[in-house]
mmCIF file of C-alpha atoms (C1' of nucleotides) in Angstrom:
data_model
loop_
_atom_site.group_PDB
_atom_site.id
_atom_site.type_symbol
_atom_site.label_atom_id
_atom_site.label_comp_id
_atom_site.label_asym_id
_atom_site.label_seq_id
_atom_site.Cartn_x
_atom_site.Cartn_y
_atom_site.Cartn_z
ATOM 1 C CA MET T 1 7.808 -31.565 8.446
ATOM 2 C CA ILE T 2 5.747 -33.910 10.551
ATOM 3 C CA PRO T 3 7.172 -37.392 11.095
ATOM 4 C CA ASN T 4 5.172 -39.790 8.962
ATOM 5 C CA GLY T 5 1.996 -41.054 10.527
ATOM 6 C CA GLN T 6 2.376 -39.074 13.728
ATOM 7 C CA SER T 7 -0.391 -36.732 14.727
ATOM 8 C CA VAL T 8 0.279 -33.130 15.629
ATOM 9 C CA GLU T 9 -0.965 -33.930 19.094
ATOM 10 C CA SER T 10 1.539 -36.733 19.569
ATOM 11 C CA VAL T 11 4.378 -34.534 18.358
ATOM 12 C CA LEU T 12 3.441 -31.954 20.969
ATOM 13 C CA ALA T 13 2.984 -34.612 23.628
ATOM 14 C CA SER T 14 6.337 -36.220 22.931
ATOM 15 C CA HIS T 15 7.967 -32.846 23.450
ATOM 16 C CA GLY T 16 6.048 -32.136 26.625
ATOM 17 C CA VAL T 17 3.898 -29.347 25.205
ATOM 18 C CA LYS T 18 0.324 -29.170 26.499
ATOM 19 C CA PRO T 19 -1.982 -29.194 23.472
ATOM 20 C CA THR T 20 -4.249 -26.162 23.630
ATOM 21 C CA PRO T 21 -6.398 -25.401 20.585
ATOM 22 C CA GLN T 22 -4.179 -22.434 19.710
ATOM 23 C CA ARG T 23 -1.013 -24.495 19.928
ATOM 24 C CA MET T 24 -2.581 -27.242 17.875
ATOM 25 C CA VAL T 25 -3.394 -25.042 14.905
ATOM 26 C CA ILE T 26 -0.051 -23.284 15.023
ATOM 27 C CA ALA T 27 1.912 -26.512 15.287
ATOM 28 C CA GLU T 28 -0.196 -28.114 12.584
ATOM 29 C CA TYR T 29 0.541 -25.256 10.259
ATOM 30 C CA LEU T 30 4.274 -25.279 10.958
ATOM 31 C CA LEU T 31 4.563 -29.039 10.698
ATOM 32 C CA ASN T 32 2.926 -29.044 7.301
ATOM 33 C CA THR T 33 4.661 -26.307 5.426
ATOM 34 C CA LEU T 34 7.978 -26.121 3.625
ATOM 35 C CA ASP T 35 8.000 -22.391 4.224
ATOM 36 C CA HIS T 36 9.885 -20.714 7.009
ATOM 37 C CA PRO T 37 7.242 -18.336 8.265
ATOM 38 C CA THR T 38 7.575 -15.383 10.622
ATOM 39 C CA ALA T 39 5.288 -14.919 13.610
ATOM 40 C CA GLU T 40 3.181 -12.532 11.556
ATOM 41 C CA GLU T 41 2.850 -15.056 8.747
ATOM 42 C CA VAL T 42 1.835 -17.724 11.224
ATOM 43 C CA LEU T 43 -0.823 -15.404 12.584
ATOM 44 C CA ASP T 44 -2.167 -14.655 9.111
ATOM 45 C CA ALA T 45 -2.153 -18.310 8.163
ATOM 46 C CA VAL T 46 -3.957 -19.707 11.179
ATOM 47 C CA SER T 47 -6.339 -16.996 12.294
ATOM 48 C CA GLY T 48 -9.750 -18.035 11.117
ATOM 49 C CA LYS T 49 -8.932 -21.694 11.575
ATOM 50 C CA LEU T 50 -10.061 -21.339 15.150
ATOM 51 C CA PRO T 51 -13.580 -20.601 16.453
ATOM 52 C CA VAL T 52 -12.108 -17.975 18.776
ATOM 53 C CA ALA T 53 -9.748 -15.108 18.055
ATOM 54 C CA LEU T 54 -6.035 -15.773 18.076
ATOM 55 C CA SER T 55 -3.908 -12.990 19.463
ATOM 56 C CA ARG T 56 -0.484 -11.948 18.343
ATOM 57 C CA ALA T 57 0.810 -12.449 21.880
ATOM 58 C CA THR T 58 -0.330 -16.050 21.847
ATOM 59 C CA VAL T 59 1.402 -16.677 18.552
ATOM 60 C CA TYR T 60 4.632 -15.355 20.025
ATOM 61 C CA ASN T 61 4.122 -17.302 23.251
ATOM 62 C CA THR T 62 3.430 -20.470 21.333
ATOM 63 C CA LEU T 63 6.392 -20.070 19.009
ATOM 64 C CA ASN T 64 8.641 -19.589 22.005
ATOM 65 C CA SER T 65 7.183 -22.633 23.730
ATOM 66 C CA LEU T 66 7.607 -24.746 20.620
ATOM 67 C CA LYS T 67 11.159 -23.546 20.237
ATOM 68 C CA GLU T 68 12.031 -24.241 23.862
ATOM 69 C CA ALA T 69 10.468 -27.677 23.563
ATOM 70 C CA GLY T 70 12.457 -28.422 20.427
ATOM 71 C CA VAL T 71 9.490 -28.712 18.096
ATOM 72 C CA VAL T 72 10.720 -25.885 15.908
ATOM 73 C CA ARG T 73 14.024 -24.142 15.228
ATOM 74 C CA GLU T 74 14.664 -20.477 14.777
ATOM 75 C CA VAL T 75 16.045 -19.426 11.445
ATOM 76 C CA LEU T 76 17.873 -16.116 11.352
ATOM 77 C CA ALA T 77 17.936 -15.259 7.700
ATOM 78 C CA GLU T 78 17.094 -11.581 7.455
ATOM 79 C CA PRO T 79 17.857 -8.847 9.948
ATOM 80 C CA GLY T 80 15.064 -7.922 12.285
ATOM 81 C CA LYS T 81 12.842 -10.938 12.081
ATOM 82 C CA VAL T 82 12.822 -14.530 13.179
ATOM 83 C CA ARG T 83 11.569 -17.340 11.009
ATOM 84 C CA TYR T 84 10.512 -20.760 12.218
ATOM 85 C CA ASP T 85 11.298 -24.164 10.852
ATOM 86 C CA ALA T 86 9.621 -27.365 11.970
ATOM 87 C CA ASN T 87 11.781 -29.594 9.813
ATOM 88 C CA LEU T 88 13.553 -31.547 12.515
ATOM 89 C CA SER T 89 15.788 -33.499 10.195
ATOM 90 C CA ASN T 90 19.433 -32.536 9.939
ATOM 91 C CA HIS T 91 19.485 -29.845 7.331
ATOM 92 C CA HIS T 92 20.699 -26.417 6.341
ATOM 93 C CA HIS T 93 19.321 -23.565 4.298
ATOM 94 C CA PHE T 94 19.709 -21.961 0.961
ATOM 95 C CA ILE T 95 18.487 -18.383 0.713
ATOM 96 C CA ASP T 96 17.762 -16.809 -2.623
ATOM 97 C CA VAL T 97 19.173 -13.317 -2.293
ATOM 98 C CA LYS T 98 16.756 -11.957 -4.875
ATOM 99 C CA THR T 99 13.495 -13.227 -3.441
ATOM 100 C CA GLY T 100 14.432 -14.129 0.100
ATOM 101 C CA GLN T 101 13.074 -17.620 -0.494
ATOM 102 C CA ILE T 102 14.494 -20.141 1.939
ATOM 103 C CA ILE T 103 14.955 -23.721 0.830
ATOM 104 C CA ASP T 104 15.927 -26.651 2.997
ATOM 105 C CA VAL T 105 19.142 -28.416 2.066
ATOM 106 C CA PRO T 106 19.625 -31.932 3.478
ATOM 107 C CA ALA T 107 22.771 -32.275 5.547
ATOM 108 C CA GLU T 108 24.166 -35.015 3.308
ATOM 109 C CA LYS T 109 24.403 -32.478 0.513
ATOM 110 C CA VAL T 110 26.808 -30.412 2.570
ATOM 111 C CA GLU T 111 29.667 -32.914 2.620
ATOM 112 C CA LYS T 112 32.180 -30.818 0.815
ATOM 113 C CA LEU T 113 31.783 -27.071 0.829
ATOM 114 C CA GLY T 114 32.803 -27.003 -2.812
ATOM 115 C CA LYS T 115 30.685 -28.756 -5.421
ATOM 116 C CA LEU T 116 27.788 -29.550 -3.241
ATOM 117 C CA LEU T 117 24.459 -28.285 -4.389
ATOM 118 C CA ASP T 118 22.378 -28.656 -7.497
ATOM 119 C CA LYS T 119 23.595 -26.596 -10.419
ATOM 120 C CA LYS T 120 20.584 -24.396 -10.031
ATOM 121 C CA PHE T 121 21.932 -22.948 -6.815
ATOM 122 C CA LYS T 122 24.506 -20.285 -7.563
ATOM 123 C CA VAL T 123 26.137 -19.803 -4.192
ATOM 124 C CA HIS T 124 27.454 -16.320 -3.454
ATOM 125 C CA GLY T 125 28.257 -16.966 0.150
ATOM 126 C CA VAL T 126 27.980 -19.492 2.912
ATOM 127 C CA GLN T 127 27.504 -18.635 6.519
ATOM 128 C CA VAL T 128 28.161 -21.492 8.897
ATOM 129 C CA THR T 129 27.228 -20.910 12.487
ATOM 130 C CA PHE T 130 28.009 -23.317 15.267
ATOM 131 C CA PHE T 131 26.125 -23.065 18.516
ATOM 132 C CA GLY T 132 27.611 -24.646 21.542
ATOM 133 C CA ASP T 133 29.455 -24.468 24.801
ATOM 134 C CA LEU T 134 32.871 -22.960 25.054
ATOM 135 C CA GLN T 135 35.099 -24.641 27.628
ATOM 136 C CA GLN T 136 36.878 -21.738 29.285
ATOM 137 C CA ASP T 137 40.546 -22.465 29.646
ATOM 138 C CA GLU T 138 43.923 -20.711 29.693
ATOM 139 C CA SER T 139 45.227 -21.687 26.274
ATOM 140 C CA GLU T 140 45.038 -19.692 23.084
ATOM 141 C CA GLN T 141 42.217 -19.013 20.653
ATOM 142 C CA THR T 142 41.066 -20.799 17.530
ATOM 143 C CA MET H 1 40.721 -7.491 10.677
ATOM 144 C CA ILE H 2 42.645 -4.973 8.679
ATOM 145 C CA PRO H 3 44.911 -6.373 5.956
ATOM 146 C CA ASN H 4 48.492 -6.043 7.187
ATOM 147 C CA GLY H 5 50.070 -2.697 6.593
ATOM 148 C CA GLN H 6 47.059 -1.144 4.932
ATOM 149 C CA SER H 7 45.619 2.018 6.408
ATOM 150 C CA VAL H 8 41.975 2.341 7.263
ATOM 151 C CA GLU H 9 41.752 5.037 4.653
ATOM 152 C CA SER H 10 43.116 2.807 1.924
ATOM 153 C CA VAL H 11 40.703 0.043 2.851
ATOM 154 C CA LEU H 12 37.824 2.482 2.491
ATOM 155 C CA ALA H 13 39.248 3.897 -0.715
ATOM 156 C CA SER H 14 39.734 0.476 -2.277
ATOM 157 C CA HIS H 15 36.076 -0.239 -1.621
ATOM 158 C CA GLY H 16 34.937 3.094 -2.973
ATOM 159 C CA VAL H 17 33.814 4.542 0.352
ATOM 160 C CA LYS H 18 34.384 8.263 0.841
ATOM 161 C CA PRO H 19 36.366 8.708 4.059
ATOM 162 C CA THR H 20 34.503 11.100 6.329
ATOM 163 C CA PRO H 21 35.775 11.468 9.889
ATOM 164 C CA GLN H 22 32.801 9.491 11.203
ATOM 165 C CA ARG H 23 33.392 6.661 8.766
ATOM 166 C CA MET H 24 37.063 6.624 9.576
ATOM 167 C CA VAL H 25 36.621 6.077 13.302
ATOM 168 C CA ILE H 26 33.889 3.502 12.802
ATOM 169 C CA ALA H 27 35.873 1.570 10.220
ATOM 170 C CA GLU H 28 39.011 1.805 12.305
ATOM 171 C CA TYR H 29 37.177 0.336 15.255
ATOM 172 C CA LEU H 30 35.633 -2.488 13.274
ATOM 173 C CA LEU H 31 38.861 -3.328 11.477
ATOM 174 C CA ASN H 32 40.727 -3.644 14.737
ATOM 175 C CA THR H 33 38.475 -5.761 16.888
ATOM 176 C CA LEU H 34 37.848 -9.469 17.094
ATOM 177 C CA ASP H 35 34.405 -8.734 18.486
ATOM 178 C CA HIS H 36 31.265 -8.718 16.442
ATOM 179 C CA PRO H 37 29.669 -5.543 17.689
ATOM 180 C CA THR H 38 26.134 -4.270 17.228
ATOM 181 C CA ALA H 39 25.405 -0.737 16.026
ATOM 182 C CA GLU H 40 24.875 0.298 19.628
ATOM 183 C CA GLU H 41 28.216 -1.159 20.650
ATOM 184 C CA VAL H 42 29.919 0.626 17.801
ATOM 185 C CA LEU H 43 28.350 3.871 18.943
ATOM 186 C CA ASP H 44 29.500 3.352 22.526
ATOM 187 C CA ALA H 45 32.985 2.423 21.417
ATOM 188 C CA VAL H 46 33.651 5.307 19.083
ATOM 189 C CA SER H 47 31.738 8.245 20.509
ATOM 190 C CA GLY H 48 34.282 10.428 22.213
ATOM 191 C CA LYS H 49 36.953 9.509 19.692
ATOM 192 C CA LEU H 50 35.685 12.334 17.562
ATOM 193 C CA PRO H 51 35.770 16.064 18.303
ATOM 194 C CA VAL H 52 32.123 16.316 17.236
ATOM 195 C CA ALA H 53 29.133 14.279 18.334
ATOM 196 C CA LEU H 54 28.389 11.056 16.533
ATOM 197 C CA SER H 55 24.737 10.290 16.042
ATOM 198 C CA ARG H 56 23.076 6.937 16.102
ATOM 199 C CA ALA H 57 21.708 7.565 12.618
ATOM 200 C CA THR H 58 25.198 8.073 11.270
ATOM 201 C CA VAL H 59 26.379 4.848 12.827
ATOM 202 C CA TYR H 60 23.560 3.007 11.099
ATOM 203 C CA ASN H 61 24.190 4.849 7.834
ATOM 204 C CA THR H 62 27.864 4.067 7.987
ATOM 205 C CA LEU H 63 27.375 0.421 8.845
ATOM 206 C CA ASN H 64 25.045 0.086 5.895
ATOM 207 C CA SER H 65 27.502 1.824 3.603
ATOM 208 C CA LEU H 66 30.351 -0.375 4.770
ATOM 209 C CA LYS H 67 28.230 -3.443 4.301
ATOM 210 C CA GLU H 68 27.148 -2.427 0.803
ATOM 211 C CA ALA H 69 30.744 -1.673 -0.084
ATOM 212 C CA GLY H 70 31.868 -5.060 1.209
ATOM 213 C CA VAL H 71 34.055 -3.740 4.012
ATOM 214 C CA VAL H 72 32.017 -5.571 6.653
ATOM 215 C CA ARG H 73 29.632 -8.526 6.765
ATOM 216 C CA GLU H 74 26.422 -8.838 8.703
ATOM 217 C CA VAL H 75 26.313 -11.566 11.281
ATOM 218 C CA LEU H 76 22.889 -12.787 12.313
ATOM 219 C CA ALA H 77 23.522 -14.564 15.558
ATOM 220 C CA GLU H 78 20.753 -13.523 17.907
ATOM 221 C CA PRO H 79 17.197 -12.576 17.077
ATOM 222 C CA GLY H 80 16.480 -8.891 16.761
ATOM 223 C CA LYS H 81 19.910 -7.475 16.248
ATOM 224 C CA VAL H 82 22.585 -7.341 13.624
ATOM 225 C CA ARG H 83 26.259 -7.712 14.393
ATOM 226 C CA TYR H 84 29.097 -6.617 12.131
ATOM 227 C CA ASP H 85 32.255 -8.411 11.190
ATOM 228 C CA ALA H 86 35.174 -6.815 9.366
ATOM 229 C CA ASN H 87 37.126 -10.037 9.091
ATOM 230 C CA LEU H 88 37.113 -10.438 5.348
ATOM 231 C CA SER H 89 38.887 -13.749 5.306
ATOM 232 C CA ASN H 90 36.889 -16.882 4.590
ATOM 233 C CA HIS H 91 35.552 -17.911 7.948
ATOM 234 C CA HIS H 92 32.578 -19.020 9.972
ATOM 235 C CA HIS H 93 31.395 -18.506 13.509
ATOM 236 C CA PHE H 94 31.159 -20.322 16.762
ATOM 237 C CA ILE H 95 28.626 -18.941 19.210
ATOM 238 C CA ASP H 96 28.806 -19.800 22.880
ATOM 239 C CA VAL H 97 25.206 -20.390 23.834
ATOM 240 C CA LYS H 98 25.862 -19.446 27.431
ATOM 241 C CA THR H 99 27.565 -16.096 26.929
ATOM 242 C CA GLY H 100 26.656 -15.229 23.376
ATOM 243 C CA GLN H 101 30.332 -14.828 22.610
ATOM 244 C CA ILE H 102 31.070 -15.129 18.902
ATOM 245 C CA ILE H 103 34.381 -16.543 17.791
ATOM 246 C CA ASP H 104 35.732 -16.652 14.266
ATOM 247 C CA VAL H 105 36.469 -20.096 12.877
ATOM 248 C CA PRO H 106 38.749 -20.220 9.819
ATOM 249 C CA ALA H 107 37.147 -21.906 6.844
ATOM 250 C CA GLU H 108 39.861 -24.588 6.676
ATOM 251 C CA LYS H 109 38.685 -25.867 10.014
ATOM 252 C CA VAL H 110 35.282 -26.617 8.558
ATOM 253 C CA GLU H 111 36.408 -29.341 6.157
ATOM 254 C CA LYS H 112 34.458 -32.145 7.693
ATOM 255 C CA LEU H 113 31.379 -31.351 9.693
ATOM 256 C CA GLY H 114 32.311 -34.060 12.164
ATOM 257 C CA LYS H 115 35.525 -33.758 14.133
ATOM 258 C CA LEU H 116 36.368 -30.290 13.150
ATOM 259 C CA LEU H 117 36.905 -27.852 15.950
ATOM 260 C CA ASP H 118 39.146 -27.692 18.967
ATOM 261 C CA LYS H 119 38.057 -29.943 21.806
ATOM 262 C CA LYS H 120 37.088 -26.892 23.753
ATOM 263 C CA PHE H 121 34.161 -26.244 21.448
ATOM 264 C CA LYS H 122 31.266 -28.470 22.385
ATOM 265 C CA VAL H 123 28.997 -28.114 19.394
ATOM 266 C CA HIS H 124 25.269 -28.411 20.059
ATOM 267 C CA GLY H 125 24.181 -27.370 16.627
ATOM 268 C CA VAL H 126 25.397 -26.061 13.345
ATOM 269 C CA GLN H 127 23.479 -23.747 11.124
ATOM 270 C CA VAL H 128 24.793 -23.486 7.604
ATOM 271 C CA THR H 129 23.263 -20.825 5.464
ATOM 272 C CA PHE H 130 23.972 -20.410 1.796
ATOM 273 C CA PHE H 131 23.189 -17.137 0.116
ATOM 274 C CA GLY H 132 22.853 -17.098 -3.594
ATOM 275 C CA ASP H 133 20.806 -17.027 -6.727
ATOM 276 C CA LEU H 134 18.206 -19.621 -7.454
ATOM 277 C CA GLN H 135 17.854 -20.462 -11.159
ATOM 278 C CA GLN H 136 14.107 -20.751 -11.621
ATOM 279 C CA ASP H 137 13.231 -23.782 -13.672
ATOM 280 C CA GLU H 138 10.472 -26.359 -14.107
ATOM 281 C CA SER H 139 12.101 -29.334 -12.420
ATOM 282 C CA GLU H 140 11.633 -30.466 -8.873
ATOM 283 C CA GLN H 141 12.972 -29.154 -5.547
ATOM 284 C CA THR H 142 16.093 -30.022 -3.592
ATOM 285 C "C1'" DA D 1 -9.364 -22.672 44.119
ATOM 286 C "C1'" DT D 2 -5.203 -22.657 41.955
ATOM 287 C "C1'" DT D 3 -2.384 -22.544 38.047
ATOM 288 C "C1'" DA D 4 -1.503 -22.262 33.168
ATOM 289 C "C1'" DG D 5 -2.834 -20.115 29.056
ATOM 290 C "C1'" DT D 6 -4.920 -16.330 26.482
ATOM 291 C "C1'" DG D 7 -6.093 -11.508 24.648
ATOM 292 C "C1'" DC D 8 -5.558 -6.865 24.467
ATOM 293 C "C1'" DA D 9 -3.108 -2.708 24.707
ATOM 294 C "C1'" DA D 10 0.837 -0.423 26.099
ATOM 295 C "C1'" DA D 11 5.804 -0.691 26.327
ATOM 296 C "C1'" DT D 12 10.320 -1.701 24.583
ATOM 297 C "C1'" DC D 13 14.179 -2.319 21.450
ATOM 298 C "C1'" DA D 14 16.548 -2.093 17.103
ATOM 299 C "C1'" DT D 15 16.442 0.253 13.046
ATOM 300 C "C1'" DT D 16 14.775 3.669 9.538
ATOM 301 C "C1'" DT D 17 13.131 7.986 7.954
ATOM 302 C "C1'" DG D 18 12.168 13.041 7.269
ATOM 303 C "C1'" DC D 19 14.129 17.052 7.177
ATOM 304 C "C1'" DA D 20 16.934 20.904 8.359
ATOM 305 C "C1'" DA D 21 21.807 22.089 9.080
ATOM 306 C "C1'" DT D 22 26.719 21.150 7.667
ATOM 307 C "C1'" DT D 23 30.485 19.910 4.797
ATOM 308 C "C1'" DA D 24 33.136 19.112 0.651
ATOM 309 C "C1'" DG D 25 34.181 19.470 -4.042
ATOM 310 C "C1'" DC V 1 26.418 26.109 -5.871
ATOM 311 C "C1'" DT V 2 25.257 21.405 -5.643
ATOM 312 C "C1'" DA V 3 25.367 17.047 -3.926
ATOM 313 C "C1'" DA V 4 26.466 14.080 -0.232
ATOM 314 C "C1'" DT V 5 26.622 13.512 4.724
ATOM 315 C "C1'" DT V 6 25.233 14.300 9.260
ATOM 316 C "C1'" DG V 7 22.216 14.966 13.526
ATOM 317 C "C1'" DC V 8 18.163 15.011 15.799
ATOM 318 C "C1'" DA V 9 13.698 13.565 16.734
ATOM 319 C "C1'" DA V 10 9.810 11.200 15.271
ATOM 320 C "C1'" DA V 11 8.185 6.999 13.033
ATOM 321 C "C1'" DT V 12 8.196 2.135 12.184
ATOM 322 C "C1'" DG V 13 8.307 -2.828 12.836
ATOM 323 C "C1'" DA V 14 9.107 -6.892 15.502
ATOM 324 C "C1'" DT V 15 8.707 -8.657 19.866
ATOM 325 C "C1'" DT V 16 7.731 -8.497 24.904
ATOM 326 C "C1'" DT V 17 5.225 -7.301 28.926
ATOM 327 C "C1'" DG V 18 1.494 -6.169 32.366
ATOM 328 C "C1'" DC V 19 -2.601 -7.432 33.684
ATOM 329 C "C1'" DA V 20 -7.273 -8.825 33.718
ATOM 330 C "C1'" DC V 21 -10.026 -12.778 31.977
ATOM 331 C "C1'" DT V 22 -10.829 -17.721 30.943
ATOM 332 C "C1'" DA V 23 -10.096 -22.623 30.963
ATOM 333 C "C1'" DA V 24 -8.669 -26.754 32.996
ATOM 334 C "C1'" DT V 25 -7.114 -29.658 36.690
#
DNA sequence: ATTAGTGCAAATCATTTGCAATTAG
DNA sequence: CTAATTGCAAATGATTTGCACTAAT
């Protein structure tokens, strides 16, 4: 989601991303949806919103640029495809196993991994993944 | 990891998986490693341990069977490939962003998402993913 | 003019599928 | 004999790459 009041252009600028027309429409789309679209879905959604054609390669290039710049995060929810999330607030995800729908869950809701979500979320499993740096040393494992 | 004392065969049996030679060597490998191998890595590791050839298709078939039967879990850590984890205890993962190394983190260690891991894990980000059923109703979102 | 960004098509990588051959009950 | 499993090769789907073209400093 786009920080209140900020323009798409200023979001890109503040992350050091040069605002080309293609990047603008892609970022605008991502910053204004609650969905977690794939590259293909981004392409479908924004092609036509631009006077010129928008190529698949550019969508992939742009998504990678936005990811590197920290404007979007990758979400690995299903095997074989990457989804993108421009919600920069601290949050997690709930995935409906039936439909594949992905719903943002604010970090505050994840205080205790017990009784944490709304009753409407029947949790079958939780997968917590930490990303970080491992200090190599001689002592034992986790 | 294989439950202490149990044979690979009994693990398969208790999950209703028919023990073919191919499945046996694959399951044995997965149940005895701390790694989180890809299908390709499984193939490399077990081919040669069988009198006959082991085809890629069979590795994929077997991994899917084991997953469906609940003998292994999928781990989505990097885009584009699936890793497999036969540690059936309640745990999460730490991924070293430099090397890609994936380390199991026991669930008890994830009590508070603040000061939770060994000092040697410098956490850059945490991705928590819930899988479950969403009760469809008329009220509002998370 | 130089460099970054784009578009297209071909290439690549992981995974799935079709189908014939093999194995087990 | 019948059904499940396997192997191979071809097909698919997502993503990347090579390279010529365009836009912007």
